[in-house]
Short mmCIF file of N, CA and C and ligand atoms in Angstrom, two decimals:
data_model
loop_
_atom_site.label_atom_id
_atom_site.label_comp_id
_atom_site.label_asym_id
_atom_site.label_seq_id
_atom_site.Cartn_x
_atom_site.Cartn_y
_atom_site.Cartn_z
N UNK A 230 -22.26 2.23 3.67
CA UNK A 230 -21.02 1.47 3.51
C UNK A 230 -20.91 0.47 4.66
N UNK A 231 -20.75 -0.73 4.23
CA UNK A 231 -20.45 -2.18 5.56
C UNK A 231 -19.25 -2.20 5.88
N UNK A 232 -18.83 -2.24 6.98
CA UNK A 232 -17.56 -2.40 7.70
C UNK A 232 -16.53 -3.03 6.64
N UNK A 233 -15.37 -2.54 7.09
CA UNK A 233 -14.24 -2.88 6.07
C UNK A 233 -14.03 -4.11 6.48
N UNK A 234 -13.37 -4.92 6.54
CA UNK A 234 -12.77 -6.41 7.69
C UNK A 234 -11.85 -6.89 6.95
N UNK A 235 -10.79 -7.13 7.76
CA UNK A 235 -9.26 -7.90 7.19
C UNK A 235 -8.73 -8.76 8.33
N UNK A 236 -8.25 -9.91 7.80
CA UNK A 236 -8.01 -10.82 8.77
C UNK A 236 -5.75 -10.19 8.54
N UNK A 237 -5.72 -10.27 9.76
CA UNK A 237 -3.93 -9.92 10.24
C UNK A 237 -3.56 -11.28 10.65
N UNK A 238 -2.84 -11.99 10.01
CA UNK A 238 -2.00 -13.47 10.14
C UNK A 238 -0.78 -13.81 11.73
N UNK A 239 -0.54 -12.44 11.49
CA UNK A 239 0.88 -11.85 12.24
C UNK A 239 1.13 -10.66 12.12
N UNK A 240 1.73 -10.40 13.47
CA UNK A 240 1.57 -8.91 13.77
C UNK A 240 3.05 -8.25 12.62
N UNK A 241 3.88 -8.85 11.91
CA UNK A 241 4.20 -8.42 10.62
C UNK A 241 3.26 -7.83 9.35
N UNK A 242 2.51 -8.68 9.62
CA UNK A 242 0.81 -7.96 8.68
C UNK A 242 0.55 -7.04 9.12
N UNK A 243 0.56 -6.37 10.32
CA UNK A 243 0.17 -5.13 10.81
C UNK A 243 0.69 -4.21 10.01
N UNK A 244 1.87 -4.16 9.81
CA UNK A 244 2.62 -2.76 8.77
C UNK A 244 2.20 -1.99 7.26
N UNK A 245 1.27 -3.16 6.27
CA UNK A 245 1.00 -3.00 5.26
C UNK A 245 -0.18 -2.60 5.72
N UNK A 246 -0.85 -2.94 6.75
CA UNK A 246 -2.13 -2.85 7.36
C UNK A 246 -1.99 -1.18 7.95
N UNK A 247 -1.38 -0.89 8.21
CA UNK A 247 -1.23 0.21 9.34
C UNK A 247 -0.53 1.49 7.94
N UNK A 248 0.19 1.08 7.11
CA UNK A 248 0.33 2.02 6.05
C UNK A 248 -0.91 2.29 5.37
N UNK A 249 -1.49 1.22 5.07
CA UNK A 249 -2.94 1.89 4.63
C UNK A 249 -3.71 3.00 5.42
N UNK A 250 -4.01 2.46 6.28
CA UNK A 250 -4.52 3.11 7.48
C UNK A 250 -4.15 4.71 7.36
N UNK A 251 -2.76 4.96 7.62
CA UNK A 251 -2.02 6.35 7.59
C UNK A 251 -2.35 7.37 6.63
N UNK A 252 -2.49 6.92 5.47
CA UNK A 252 -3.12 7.41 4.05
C UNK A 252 -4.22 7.81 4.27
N UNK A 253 -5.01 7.50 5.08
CA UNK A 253 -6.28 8.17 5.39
C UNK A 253 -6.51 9.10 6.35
N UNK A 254 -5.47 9.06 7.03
CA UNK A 254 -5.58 10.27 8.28
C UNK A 254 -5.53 11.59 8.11
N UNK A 255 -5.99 12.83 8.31
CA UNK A 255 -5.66 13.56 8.61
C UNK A 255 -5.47 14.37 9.89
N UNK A 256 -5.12 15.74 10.41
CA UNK A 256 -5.29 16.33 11.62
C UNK A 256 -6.69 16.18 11.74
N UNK A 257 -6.76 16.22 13.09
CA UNK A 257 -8.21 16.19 13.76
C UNK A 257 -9.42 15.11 13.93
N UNK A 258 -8.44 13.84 13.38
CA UNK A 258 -9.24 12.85 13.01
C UNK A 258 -9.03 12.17 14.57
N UNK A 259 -10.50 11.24 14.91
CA UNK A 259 -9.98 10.39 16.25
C UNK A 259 -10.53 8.74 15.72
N UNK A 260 -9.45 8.33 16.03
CA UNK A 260 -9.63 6.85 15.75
C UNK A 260 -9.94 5.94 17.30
N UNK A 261 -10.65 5.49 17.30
CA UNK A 261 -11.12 4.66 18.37
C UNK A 261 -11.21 3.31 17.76
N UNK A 262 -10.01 2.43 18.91
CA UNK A 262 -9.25 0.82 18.55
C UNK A 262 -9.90 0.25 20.07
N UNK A 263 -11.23 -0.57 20.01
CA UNK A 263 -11.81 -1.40 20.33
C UNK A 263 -11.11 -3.06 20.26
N UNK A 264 -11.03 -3.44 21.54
CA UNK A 264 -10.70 -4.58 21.48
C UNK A 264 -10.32 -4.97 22.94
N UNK A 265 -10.36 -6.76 23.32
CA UNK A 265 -10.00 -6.96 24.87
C UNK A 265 -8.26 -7.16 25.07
N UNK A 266 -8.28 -7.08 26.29
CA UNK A 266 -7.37 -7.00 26.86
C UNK A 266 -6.05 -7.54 25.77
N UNK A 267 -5.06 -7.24 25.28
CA UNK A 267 -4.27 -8.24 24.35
C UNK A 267 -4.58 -8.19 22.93
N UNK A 268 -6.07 -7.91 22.57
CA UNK A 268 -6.08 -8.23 21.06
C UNK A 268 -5.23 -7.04 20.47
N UNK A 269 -4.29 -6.49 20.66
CA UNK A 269 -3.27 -5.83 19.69
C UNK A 269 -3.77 -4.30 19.30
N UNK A 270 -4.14 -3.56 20.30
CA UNK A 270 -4.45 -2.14 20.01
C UNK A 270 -3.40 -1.22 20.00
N UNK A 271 -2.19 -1.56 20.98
CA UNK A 271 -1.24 -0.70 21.31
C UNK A 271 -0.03 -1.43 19.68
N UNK A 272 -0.39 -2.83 19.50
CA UNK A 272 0.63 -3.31 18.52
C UNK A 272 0.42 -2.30 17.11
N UNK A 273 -0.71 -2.23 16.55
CA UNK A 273 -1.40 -1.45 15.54
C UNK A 273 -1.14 0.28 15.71
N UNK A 274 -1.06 0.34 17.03
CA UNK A 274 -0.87 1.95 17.52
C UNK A 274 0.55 2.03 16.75
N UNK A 275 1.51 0.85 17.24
CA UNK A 275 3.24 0.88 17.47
C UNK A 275 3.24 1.20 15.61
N UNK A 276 2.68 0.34 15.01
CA UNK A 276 3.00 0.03 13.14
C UNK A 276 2.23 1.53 12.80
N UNK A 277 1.50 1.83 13.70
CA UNK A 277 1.03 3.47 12.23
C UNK A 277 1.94 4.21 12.94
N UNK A 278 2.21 4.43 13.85
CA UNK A 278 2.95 5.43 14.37
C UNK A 278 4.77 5.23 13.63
N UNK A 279 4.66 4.45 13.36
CA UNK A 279 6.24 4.22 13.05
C UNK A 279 5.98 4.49 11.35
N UNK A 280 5.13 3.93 11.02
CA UNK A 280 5.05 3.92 9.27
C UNK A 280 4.73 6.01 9.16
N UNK A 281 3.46 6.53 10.04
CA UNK A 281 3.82 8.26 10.14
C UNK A 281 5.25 8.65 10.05
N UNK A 282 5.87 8.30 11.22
CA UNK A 282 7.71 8.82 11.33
C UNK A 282 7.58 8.54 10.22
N UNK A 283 8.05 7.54 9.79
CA UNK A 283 8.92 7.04 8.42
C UNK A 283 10.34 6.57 9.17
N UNK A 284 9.66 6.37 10.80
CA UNK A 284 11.16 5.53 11.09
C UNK A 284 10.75 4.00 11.57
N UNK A 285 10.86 3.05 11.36
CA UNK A 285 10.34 2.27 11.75
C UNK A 285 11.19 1.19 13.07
N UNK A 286 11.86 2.53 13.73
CA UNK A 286 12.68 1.78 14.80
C UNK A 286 11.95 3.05 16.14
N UNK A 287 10.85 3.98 15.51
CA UNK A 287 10.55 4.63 16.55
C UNK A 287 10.30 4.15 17.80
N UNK A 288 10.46 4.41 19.03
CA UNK A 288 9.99 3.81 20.11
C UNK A 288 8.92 4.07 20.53
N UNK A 289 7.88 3.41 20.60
CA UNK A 289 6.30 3.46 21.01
C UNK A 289 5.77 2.62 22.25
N UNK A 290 6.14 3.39 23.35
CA UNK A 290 5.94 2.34 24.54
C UNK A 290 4.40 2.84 24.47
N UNK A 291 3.42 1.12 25.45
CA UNK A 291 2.43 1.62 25.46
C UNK A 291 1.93 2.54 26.43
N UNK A 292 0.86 3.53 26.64
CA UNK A 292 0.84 4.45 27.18
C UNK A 292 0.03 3.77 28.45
N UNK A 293 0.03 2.79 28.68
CA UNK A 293 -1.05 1.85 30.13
C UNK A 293 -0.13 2.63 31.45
N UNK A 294 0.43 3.21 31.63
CA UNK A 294 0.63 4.06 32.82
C UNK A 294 0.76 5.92 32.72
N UNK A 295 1.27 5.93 31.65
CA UNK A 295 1.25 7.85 31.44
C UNK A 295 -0.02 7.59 30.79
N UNK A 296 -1.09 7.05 30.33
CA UNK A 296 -2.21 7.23 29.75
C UNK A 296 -2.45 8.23 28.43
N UNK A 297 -1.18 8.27 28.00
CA UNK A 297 -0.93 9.68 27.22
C UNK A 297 0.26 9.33 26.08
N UNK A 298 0.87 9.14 25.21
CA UNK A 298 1.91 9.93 24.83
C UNK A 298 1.85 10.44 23.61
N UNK A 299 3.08 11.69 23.08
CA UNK A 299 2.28 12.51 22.15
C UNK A 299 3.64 11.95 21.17
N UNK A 300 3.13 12.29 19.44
CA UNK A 300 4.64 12.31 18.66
C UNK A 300 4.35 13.36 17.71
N UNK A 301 5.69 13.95 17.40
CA UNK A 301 5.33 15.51 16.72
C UNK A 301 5.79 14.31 15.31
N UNK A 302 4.54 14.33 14.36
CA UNK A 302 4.97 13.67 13.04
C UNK A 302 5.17 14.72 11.67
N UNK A 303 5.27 14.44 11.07
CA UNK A 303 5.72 15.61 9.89
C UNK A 303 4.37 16.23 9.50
N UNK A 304 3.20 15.72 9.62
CA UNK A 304 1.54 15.94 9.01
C UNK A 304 0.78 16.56 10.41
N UNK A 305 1.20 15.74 11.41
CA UNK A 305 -0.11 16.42 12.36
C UNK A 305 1.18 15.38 13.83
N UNK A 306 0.15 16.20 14.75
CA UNK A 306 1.14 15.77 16.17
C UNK A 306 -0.48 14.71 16.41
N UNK A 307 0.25 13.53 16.79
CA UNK A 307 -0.40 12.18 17.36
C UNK A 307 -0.27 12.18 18.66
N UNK A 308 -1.66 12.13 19.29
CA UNK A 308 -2.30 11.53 20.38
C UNK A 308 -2.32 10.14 20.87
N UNK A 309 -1.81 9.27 21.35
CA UNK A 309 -2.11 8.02 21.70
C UNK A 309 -2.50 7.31 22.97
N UNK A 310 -3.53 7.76 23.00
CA UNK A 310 -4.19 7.27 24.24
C UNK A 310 -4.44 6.02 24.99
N UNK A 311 -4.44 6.02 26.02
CA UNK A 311 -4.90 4.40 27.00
C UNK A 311 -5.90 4.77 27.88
N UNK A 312 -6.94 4.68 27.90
CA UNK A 312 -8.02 5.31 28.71
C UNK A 312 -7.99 4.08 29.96
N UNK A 313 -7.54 2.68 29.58
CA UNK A 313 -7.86 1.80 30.63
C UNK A 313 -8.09 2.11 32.02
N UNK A 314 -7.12 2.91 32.91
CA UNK A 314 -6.78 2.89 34.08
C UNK A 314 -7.95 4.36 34.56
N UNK A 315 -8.47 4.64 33.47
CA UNK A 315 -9.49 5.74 33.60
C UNK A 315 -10.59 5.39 34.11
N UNK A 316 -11.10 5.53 35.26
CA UNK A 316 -12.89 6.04 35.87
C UNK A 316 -13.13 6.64 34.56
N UNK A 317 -14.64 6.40 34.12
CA UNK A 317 -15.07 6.77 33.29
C UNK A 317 -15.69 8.11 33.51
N UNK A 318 -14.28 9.10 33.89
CA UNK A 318 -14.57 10.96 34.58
C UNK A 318 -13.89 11.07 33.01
N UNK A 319 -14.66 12.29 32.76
CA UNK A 319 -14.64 13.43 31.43
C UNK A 319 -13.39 14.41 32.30
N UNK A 320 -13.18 14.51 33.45
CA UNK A 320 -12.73 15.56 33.63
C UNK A 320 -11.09 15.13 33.82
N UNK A 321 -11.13 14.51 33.57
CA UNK A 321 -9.61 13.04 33.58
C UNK A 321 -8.87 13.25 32.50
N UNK A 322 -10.30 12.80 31.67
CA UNK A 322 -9.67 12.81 30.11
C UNK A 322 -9.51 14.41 29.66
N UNK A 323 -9.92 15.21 29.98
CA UNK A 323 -9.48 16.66 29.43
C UNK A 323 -8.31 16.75 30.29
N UNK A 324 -8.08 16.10 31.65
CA UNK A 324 -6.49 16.83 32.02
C UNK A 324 -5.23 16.39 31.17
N UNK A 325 -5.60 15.21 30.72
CA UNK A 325 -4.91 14.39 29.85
C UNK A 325 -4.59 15.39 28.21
N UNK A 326 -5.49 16.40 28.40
CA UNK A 326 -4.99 17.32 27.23
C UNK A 326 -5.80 16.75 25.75
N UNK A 327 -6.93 16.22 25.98
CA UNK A 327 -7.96 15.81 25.11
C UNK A 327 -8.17 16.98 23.88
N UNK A 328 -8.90 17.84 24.78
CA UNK A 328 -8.80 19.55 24.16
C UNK A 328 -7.72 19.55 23.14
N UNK A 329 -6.75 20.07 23.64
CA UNK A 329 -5.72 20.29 23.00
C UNK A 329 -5.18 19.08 21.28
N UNK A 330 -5.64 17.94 21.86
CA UNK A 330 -5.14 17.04 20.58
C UNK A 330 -6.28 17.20 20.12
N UNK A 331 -7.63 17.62 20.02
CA UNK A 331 -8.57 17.80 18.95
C UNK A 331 -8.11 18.82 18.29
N UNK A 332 -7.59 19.84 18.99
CA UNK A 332 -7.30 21.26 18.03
C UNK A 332 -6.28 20.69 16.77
N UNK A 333 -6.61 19.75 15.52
CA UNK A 333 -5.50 19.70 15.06
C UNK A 333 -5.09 18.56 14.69
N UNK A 334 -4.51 17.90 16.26
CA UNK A 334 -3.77 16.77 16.12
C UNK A 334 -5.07 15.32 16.05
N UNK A 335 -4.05 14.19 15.91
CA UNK A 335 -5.14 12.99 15.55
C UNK A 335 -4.92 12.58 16.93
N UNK A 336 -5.83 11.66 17.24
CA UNK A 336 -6.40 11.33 18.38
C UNK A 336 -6.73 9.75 18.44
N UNK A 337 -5.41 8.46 18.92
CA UNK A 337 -5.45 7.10 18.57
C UNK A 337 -5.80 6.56 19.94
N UNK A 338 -7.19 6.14 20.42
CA UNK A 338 -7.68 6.15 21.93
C UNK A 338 -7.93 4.22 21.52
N UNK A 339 -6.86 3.66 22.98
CA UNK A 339 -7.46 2.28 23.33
C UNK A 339 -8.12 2.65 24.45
N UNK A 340 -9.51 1.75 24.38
CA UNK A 340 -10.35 1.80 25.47
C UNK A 340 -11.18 3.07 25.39
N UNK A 341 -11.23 3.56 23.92
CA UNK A 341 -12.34 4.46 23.75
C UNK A 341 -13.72 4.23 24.48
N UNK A 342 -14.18 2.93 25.05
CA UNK A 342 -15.32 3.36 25.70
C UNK A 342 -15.64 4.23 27.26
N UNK A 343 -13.98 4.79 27.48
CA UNK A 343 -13.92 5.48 28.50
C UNK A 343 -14.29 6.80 27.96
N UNK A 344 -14.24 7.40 27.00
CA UNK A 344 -14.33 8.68 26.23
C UNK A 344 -15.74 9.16 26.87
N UNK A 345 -16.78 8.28 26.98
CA UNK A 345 -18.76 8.46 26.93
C UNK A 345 -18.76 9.68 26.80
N UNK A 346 -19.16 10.68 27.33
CA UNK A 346 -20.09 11.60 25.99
C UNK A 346 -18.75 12.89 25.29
N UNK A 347 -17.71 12.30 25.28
CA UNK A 347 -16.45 12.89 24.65
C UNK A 347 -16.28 12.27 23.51
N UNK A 348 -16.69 11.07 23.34
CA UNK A 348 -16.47 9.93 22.10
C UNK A 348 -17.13 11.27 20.67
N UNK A 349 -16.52 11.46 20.00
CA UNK A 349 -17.22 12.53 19.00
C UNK A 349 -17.63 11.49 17.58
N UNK A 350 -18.96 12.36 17.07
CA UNK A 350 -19.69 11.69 16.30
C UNK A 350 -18.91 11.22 14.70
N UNK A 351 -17.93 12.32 14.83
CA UNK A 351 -17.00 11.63 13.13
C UNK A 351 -15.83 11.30 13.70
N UNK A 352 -15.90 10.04 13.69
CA UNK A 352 -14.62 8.95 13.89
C UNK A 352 -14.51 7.80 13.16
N UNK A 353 -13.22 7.49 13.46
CA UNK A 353 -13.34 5.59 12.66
C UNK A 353 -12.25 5.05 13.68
N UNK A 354 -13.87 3.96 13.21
CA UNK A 354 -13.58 2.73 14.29
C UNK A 354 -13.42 1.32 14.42
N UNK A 355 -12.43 0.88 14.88
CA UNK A 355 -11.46 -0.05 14.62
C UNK A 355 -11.79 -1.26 15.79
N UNK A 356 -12.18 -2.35 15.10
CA UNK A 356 -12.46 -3.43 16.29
C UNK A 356 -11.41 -4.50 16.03
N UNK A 357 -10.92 -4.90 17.02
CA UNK A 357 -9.85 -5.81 16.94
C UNK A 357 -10.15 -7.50 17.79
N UNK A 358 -10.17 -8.37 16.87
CA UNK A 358 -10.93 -9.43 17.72
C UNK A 358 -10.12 -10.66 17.39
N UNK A 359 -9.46 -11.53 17.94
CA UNK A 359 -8.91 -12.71 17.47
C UNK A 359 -10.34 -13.59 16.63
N UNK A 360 -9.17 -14.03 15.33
CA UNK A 360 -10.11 -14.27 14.36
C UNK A 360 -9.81 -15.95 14.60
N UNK A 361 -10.80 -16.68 14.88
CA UNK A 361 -10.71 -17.98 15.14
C UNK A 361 -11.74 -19.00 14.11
N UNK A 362 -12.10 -18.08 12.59
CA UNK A 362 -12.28 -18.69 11.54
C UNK A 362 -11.18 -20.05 11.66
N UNK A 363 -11.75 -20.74 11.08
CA UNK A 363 -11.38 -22.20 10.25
C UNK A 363 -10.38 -21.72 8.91
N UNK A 364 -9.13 -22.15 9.14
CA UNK A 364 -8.05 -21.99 8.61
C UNK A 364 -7.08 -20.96 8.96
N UNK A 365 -7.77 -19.89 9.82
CA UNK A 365 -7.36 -19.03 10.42
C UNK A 365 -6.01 -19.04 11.42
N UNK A 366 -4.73 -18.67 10.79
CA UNK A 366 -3.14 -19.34 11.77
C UNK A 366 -3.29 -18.95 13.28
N UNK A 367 -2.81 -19.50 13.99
CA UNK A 367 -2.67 -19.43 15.65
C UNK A 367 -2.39 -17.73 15.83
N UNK A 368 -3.17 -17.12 16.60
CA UNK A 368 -2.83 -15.78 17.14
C UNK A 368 -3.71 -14.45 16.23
N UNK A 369 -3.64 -15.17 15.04
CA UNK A 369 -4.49 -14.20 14.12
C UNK A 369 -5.89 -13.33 14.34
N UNK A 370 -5.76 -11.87 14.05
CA UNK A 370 -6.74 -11.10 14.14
C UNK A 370 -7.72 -10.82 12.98
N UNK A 371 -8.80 -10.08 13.51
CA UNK A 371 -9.81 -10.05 12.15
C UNK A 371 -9.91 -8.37 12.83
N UNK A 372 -9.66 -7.50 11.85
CA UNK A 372 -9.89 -6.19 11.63
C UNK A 372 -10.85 -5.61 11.11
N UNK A 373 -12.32 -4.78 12.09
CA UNK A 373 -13.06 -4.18 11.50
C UNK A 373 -13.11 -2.71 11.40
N UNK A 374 -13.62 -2.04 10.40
CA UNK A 374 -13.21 -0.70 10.51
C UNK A 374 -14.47 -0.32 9.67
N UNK A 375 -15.13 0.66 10.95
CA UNK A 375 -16.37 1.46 10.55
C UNK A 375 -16.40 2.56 10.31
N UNK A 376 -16.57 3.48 9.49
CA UNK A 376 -16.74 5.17 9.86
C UNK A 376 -17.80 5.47 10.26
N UNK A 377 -17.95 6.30 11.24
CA UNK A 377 -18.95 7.55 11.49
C UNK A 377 -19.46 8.42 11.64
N UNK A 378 -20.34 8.66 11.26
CA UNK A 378 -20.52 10.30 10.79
C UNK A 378 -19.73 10.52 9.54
N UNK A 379 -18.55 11.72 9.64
CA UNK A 379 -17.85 11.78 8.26
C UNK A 379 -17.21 10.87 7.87
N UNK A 380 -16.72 10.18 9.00
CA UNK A 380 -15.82 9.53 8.47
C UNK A 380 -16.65 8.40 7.24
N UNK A 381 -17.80 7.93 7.29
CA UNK A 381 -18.70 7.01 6.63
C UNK A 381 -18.29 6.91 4.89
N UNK A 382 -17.92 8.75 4.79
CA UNK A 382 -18.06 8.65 3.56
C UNK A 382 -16.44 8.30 3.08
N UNK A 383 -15.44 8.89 4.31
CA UNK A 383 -14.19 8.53 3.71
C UNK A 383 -13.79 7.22 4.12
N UNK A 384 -14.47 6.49 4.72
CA UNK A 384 -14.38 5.02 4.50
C UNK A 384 -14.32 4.40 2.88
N UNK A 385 -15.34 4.78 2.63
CA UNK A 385 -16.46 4.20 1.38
C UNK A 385 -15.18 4.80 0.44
N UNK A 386 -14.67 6.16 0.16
CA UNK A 386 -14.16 6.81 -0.88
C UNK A 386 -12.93 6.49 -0.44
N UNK A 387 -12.10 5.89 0.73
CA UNK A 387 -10.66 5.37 0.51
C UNK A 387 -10.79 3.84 -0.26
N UNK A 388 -11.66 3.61 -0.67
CA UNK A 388 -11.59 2.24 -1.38
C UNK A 388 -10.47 1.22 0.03
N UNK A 389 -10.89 1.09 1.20
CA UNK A 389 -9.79 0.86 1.56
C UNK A 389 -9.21 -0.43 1.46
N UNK A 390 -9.86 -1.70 1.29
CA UNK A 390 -9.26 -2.97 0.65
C UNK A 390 -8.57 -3.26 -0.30
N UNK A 391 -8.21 -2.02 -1.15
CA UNK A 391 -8.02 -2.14 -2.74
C UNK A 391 -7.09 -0.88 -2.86
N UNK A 392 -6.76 -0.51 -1.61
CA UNK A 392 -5.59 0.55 -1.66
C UNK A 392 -4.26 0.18 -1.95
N1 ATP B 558 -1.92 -8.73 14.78
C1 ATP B 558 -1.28 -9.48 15.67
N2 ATP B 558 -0.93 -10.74 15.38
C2 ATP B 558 -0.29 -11.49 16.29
N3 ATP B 558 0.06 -11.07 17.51
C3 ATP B 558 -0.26 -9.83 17.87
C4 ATP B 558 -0.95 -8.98 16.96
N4 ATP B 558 -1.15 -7.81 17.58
C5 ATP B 558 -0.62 -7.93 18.82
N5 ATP B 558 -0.08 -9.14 19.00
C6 ATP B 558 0.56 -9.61 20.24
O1 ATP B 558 -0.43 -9.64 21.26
C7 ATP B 558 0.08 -9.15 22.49
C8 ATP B 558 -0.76 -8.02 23.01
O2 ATP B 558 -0.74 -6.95 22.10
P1 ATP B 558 -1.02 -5.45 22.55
O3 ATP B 558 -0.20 -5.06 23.72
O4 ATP B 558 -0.88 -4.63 21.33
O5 ATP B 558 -2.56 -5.54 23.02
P2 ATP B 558 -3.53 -4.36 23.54
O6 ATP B 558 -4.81 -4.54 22.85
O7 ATP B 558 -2.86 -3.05 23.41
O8 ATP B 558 -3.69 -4.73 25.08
P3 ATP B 558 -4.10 -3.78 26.30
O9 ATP B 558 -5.58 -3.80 26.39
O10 ATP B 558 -3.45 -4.45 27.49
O11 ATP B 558 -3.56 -2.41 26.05
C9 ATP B 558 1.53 -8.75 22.22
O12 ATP B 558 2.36 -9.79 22.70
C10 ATP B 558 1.63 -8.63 20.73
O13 ATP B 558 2.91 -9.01 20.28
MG1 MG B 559 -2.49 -1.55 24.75
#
């Protein structure tokens, strides 16, 4: 299966974008949101996490100083991670209660490349890149989304463009 890819106009596009998304989650799943500084990892965090509640006035600060915060949702308790301010120590990220949100809960890591040999082999993964195609509106993102390992196949079987 080839990467999913959707171009986001405005971060209002995020919501229909981020409800899809939700539909596919279950407990124990870890999503790793790739992207630089700004391209909208914590914005995408804010729209699934609010479309989960089902409140969409939840408050979702980003986690760039507690490196952490958790939300008890009706399906599974969410992880939302900021690894940024992390040395790339394993023993950081387990105080952070890593452990514990695999048992179960989902696991939404910006700056997954701090995870290294914690990064686990069935995930989906989310690259976020300003999309500077030709016709493409000012600010706009291009969304890629890979599975791996298991996730490969529930990529392929969420039909996810056509959800
Ligand atoms: N899809 C989008 N379309 C337009 N603007 C967006 C989009 N996503 C985010 N933005 C805007 O880009 C800015 C940065 O977004 P955000 O904080 O989500 O980035 P980030 O990837 O989490 O950055 P960091 O690496 O610092 O955590 C915000 O001002 C946000 O409003
Ligand atoms: Mg962020």
């Amino acid at each position: 299966m080839p990467p999913v890819t959707q171009r986001i106009e405005n971060e209002a596009e995020l919501a229909p974008f981020a409800a899809r998304l939700a539909g596919l989650l279950r407990g124990g799943d870890v999503v790793a949101l790739y992207g630089g500084l700004g391209a909208g990892k914590t914005a995408l965090s804010r729209a699934l996490i609010r479309h989960l509640a089902q409140n969409p006035d939840e408050e979702v600060p980003s986690p760039t100083f507690t490196l952490v915060q958790m939300y008890d949702l009706p399906d599974f308790t969410l992880w939302h991670f900021d690894l940024y301010r992390l040395e790339q120590e394993e023993r950081d990220i387990l105080e952070l209660g890593w452990e514990e949100a695999r048992r179960g809960g989902v696991a939404l890591v910006e700056w997954p490349e701090r995870l290294g040999g914690l990064l686990p082999p069935d995930r989906l993964e989310i690259n976020i890149d300003f999309d500077t195609e030709n016709g493409a509106a000012e600010g706009a993102r291009q969304m890629t989304l890979t599975g791996h390992g298991a996730w490969q196949a529930r990529l392929a079987a969420g039909e996810f463009l056509s959800l």
